[in-house]
Amino acid sequence: MKKTLTTLAALAAAGGACAQSSVTMFGVIDAAVSYYQTRSKDPGGTQPTLRQSQTVLSTGNLAGSRLGFRGTEDLGGGLAASFWLEAGMANDTGAVSPLLFNRRSTVSLSGRFGEVRLGRDYTPTFWNDTVFD
């Protein structure tokens, strides 16, 4: 009985030492200060020129602001399980989409065969544009 318990403890310790997991929190905050100005001029010259300007904090000028979590768990034998949860957000108001994790939410299993990914993912054209850019 003692020998069996020792063997089980050794196997449990070895299994725990092989597997590695990681979770990463990431995000992008895209903020800009935009200045808009417009002018209207009376063609007849009877009315004064009207000018209007506005300075605003804008979001999503280059890349949409987002917050996400991704992680990987090594299952051993060359297999790994992963997840990716990413939500769009408005950094000027802090509002998050009603559909939480609306940008990407996937789970996957990868190994020597490649990767099998399920869930809501980016389109292939998005990946092509992102790699090109």
Short mmCIF file of C-alpha atoms in Angstrom, two decimals:
data_model
loop_
_atom_site.label_atom_id
_atom_site.label_comp_id
_atom_site.label_asym_id
_atom_site.label_seq_id
_atom_site.Cartn_x
_atom_site.Cartn_y
_atom_site.Cartn_z
CA MET A 1 0.00 0.00 0.00
CA LYS A 2 2.81 2.38 0.90
CA LYS A 3 4.60 1.61 -2.39
CA THR A 4 1.41 2.38 -4.38
CA LEU A 5 0.94 5.73 -2.63
CA THR A 6 4.57 6.66 -3.27
CA THR A 7 4.20 5.77 -6.96
CA LEU A 8 0.97 7.80 -7.28
CA ALA A 9 2.58 10.80 -5.57
CA ALA A 10 5.58 10.61 -7.93
CA LEU A 11 3.31 10.41 -11.00
CA ALA A 12 1.22 13.36 -9.80
CA ALA A 13 4.32 15.47 -9.20
CA ALA A 14 5.74 14.58 -12.62
CA GLY A 15 2.47 15.38 -14.36
CA GLY A 16 2.23 18.76 -12.66
CA ALA A 17 5.80 19.62 -13.61
CA CYS A 18 5.16 18.97 -17.33
CA ALA A 19 2.08 21.08 -17.79
CA GLN A 20 2.42 24.82 -18.11
CA SER A 21 -0.31 27.37 -18.36
CA SER A 22 -0.40 31.09 -18.97
CA VAL A 23 -3.09 33.76 -18.91
CA THR A 24 -2.50 37.21 -20.37
CA MET A 25 -4.60 40.33 -20.03
CA PHE A 26 -4.13 42.72 -22.97
CA GLY A 27 -5.73 45.73 -24.54
CA VAL A 28 -5.52 48.77 -26.74
CA ILE A 29 -6.73 52.24 -25.89
CA ASP A 30 -7.06 54.36 -29.01
CA ALA A 31 -7.80 57.96 -28.09
CA ALA A 32 -7.39 61.16 -30.04
CA VAL A 33 -8.24 64.80 -29.69
CA SER A 34 -10.04 65.97 -32.80
CA TYR A 35 -10.69 69.56 -33.80
CA TYR A 36 -13.50 70.43 -36.21
CA GLN A 37 -14.17 73.83 -37.73
CA THR A 38 -16.79 74.96 -40.20
CA ARG A 39 -17.50 78.32 -41.77
CA SER A 40 -20.50 79.56 -43.70
CA LYS A 41 -20.31 82.64 -45.83
CA ASP A 42 -23.26 84.60 -47.23
CA PRO A 43 -22.77 84.86 -51.01
CA GLY A 44 -24.62 88.18 -51.06
CA GLY A 45 -22.40 89.65 -48.37
CA THR A 46 -25.33 90.93 -46.29
CA GLN A 47 -24.90 88.47 -43.42
CA PRO A 48 -21.75 88.04 -41.32
CA THR A 49 -19.63 84.91 -41.77
CA LEU A 50 -20.60 82.25 -39.26
CA ARG A 51 -17.91 80.07 -37.71
CA GLN A 52 -18.30 77.09 -35.49
CA SER A 53 -15.57 74.94 -33.95
CA GLN A 54 -15.49 71.98 -31.66
CA THR A 55 -12.74 70.06 -29.86
CA VAL A 56 -13.66 66.52 -28.87
CA LEU A 57 -12.13 63.37 -27.43
CA SER A 58 -12.68 60.67 -30.03
CA THR A 59 -12.18 56.93 -29.94
CA GLY A 60 -11.25 54.38 -32.58
CA ASN A 61 -9.34 56.61 -34.98
CA LEU A 62 -6.71 54.02 -35.88
CA ALA A 63 -7.62 50.76 -34.14
CA GLY A 64 -10.67 50.06 -32.04
CA SER A 65 -10.12 50.14 -28.29
CA ARG A 66 -10.38 46.70 -26.70
CA LEU A 67 -9.74 44.65 -23.59
CA GLY A 68 -9.03 40.95 -23.69
CA PHE A 69 -7.84 37.81 -21.97
CA ARG A 70 -6.04 34.90 -23.60
CA GLY A 71 -4.53 31.79 -22.18
CA THR A 72 -2.91 28.48 -22.99
CA GLU A 73 -2.72 25.21 -21.07
CA ASP A 74 -0.15 22.59 -22.05
CA LEU A 75 -1.96 19.24 -21.98
CA GLY A 76 1.16 17.18 -22.60
CA GLY A 77 1.94 14.94 -25.54
CA GLY A 78 2.25 17.94 -27.85
CA LEU A 79 -1.34 19.12 -27.22
CA ALA A 80 -2.37 22.52 -25.92
CA ALA A 81 -5.76 24.04 -25.12
CA SER A 82 -6.25 27.79 -25.54
CA PHE A 83 -8.87 30.47 -25.14
CA TRP A 84 -9.18 34.07 -26.36
CA LEU A 85 -11.81 36.53 -25.07
CA GLU A 86 -11.75 40.06 -26.47
CA ALA A 87 -14.30 42.87 -26.01
CA GLY A 88 -14.56 46.21 -27.75
CA MET A 89 -14.93 49.29 -25.58
CA ALA A 90 -15.32 53.03 -25.90
CA ASN A 91 -12.47 54.63 -23.99
CA ASP A 92 -14.10 58.06 -23.88
CA THR A 93 -17.23 56.81 -22.06
CA GLY A 94 -16.10 53.41 -20.74
CA ALA A 95 -19.08 51.75 -22.42
CA VAL A 96 -18.73 48.10 -23.37
CA SER A 97 -20.81 46.43 -26.05
CA PRO A 98 -24.01 44.77 -24.79
CA LEU A 99 -22.60 41.54 -26.22
CA LEU A 100 -19.61 41.00 -23.96
CA PHE A 101 -16.53 39.69 -25.80
CA ASN A 102 -18.04 40.78 -29.11
CA ARG A 103 -14.72 41.00 -31.00
CA ARG A 104 -13.31 37.51 -30.53
CA SER A 105 -14.24 34.63 -28.24
CA THR A 106 -12.70 31.30 -29.12
CA VAL A 107 -11.45 28.05 -27.62
CA SER A 108 -8.94 25.89 -29.44
CA LEU A 109 -7.00 22.66 -29.34
CA SER A 110 -3.60 22.59 -31.05
CA GLY A 111 -0.99 19.97 -31.68
CA ARG A 112 1.11 18.45 -34.44
CA PHE A 113 -2.01 18.37 -36.61
CA GLY A 114 -2.42 22.16 -36.48
CA GLU A 115 -5.19 23.96 -34.62
CA VAL A 116 -8.93 23.44 -34.28
CA ARG A 117 -10.62 26.68 -33.22
CA LEU A 118 -14.29 27.12 -32.27
CA GLY A 119 -16.24 30.28 -31.49
CA ARG A 120 -16.51 33.82 -32.79
CA ASP A 121 -13.31 34.71 -34.63
CA TYR A 122 -11.98 37.36 -36.99
CA THR A 123 -12.54 36.88 -40.71
CA PRO A 124 -9.67 35.66 -42.92
CA THR A 125 -9.55 39.06 -44.68
CA PHE A 126 -8.99 40.77 -41.31
CA TRP A 127 -5.96 38.53 -40.65
CA ASN A 128 -4.57 39.26 -44.14
CA ASP A 129 -4.95 43.01 -43.66
CA THR A 130 -3.47 42.90 -40.16
CA VAL A 131 -0.39 40.95 -41.26
CA PHE A 132 0.04 43.21 -44.31
CA ASP A 133 -0.34 46.38 -42.23
#
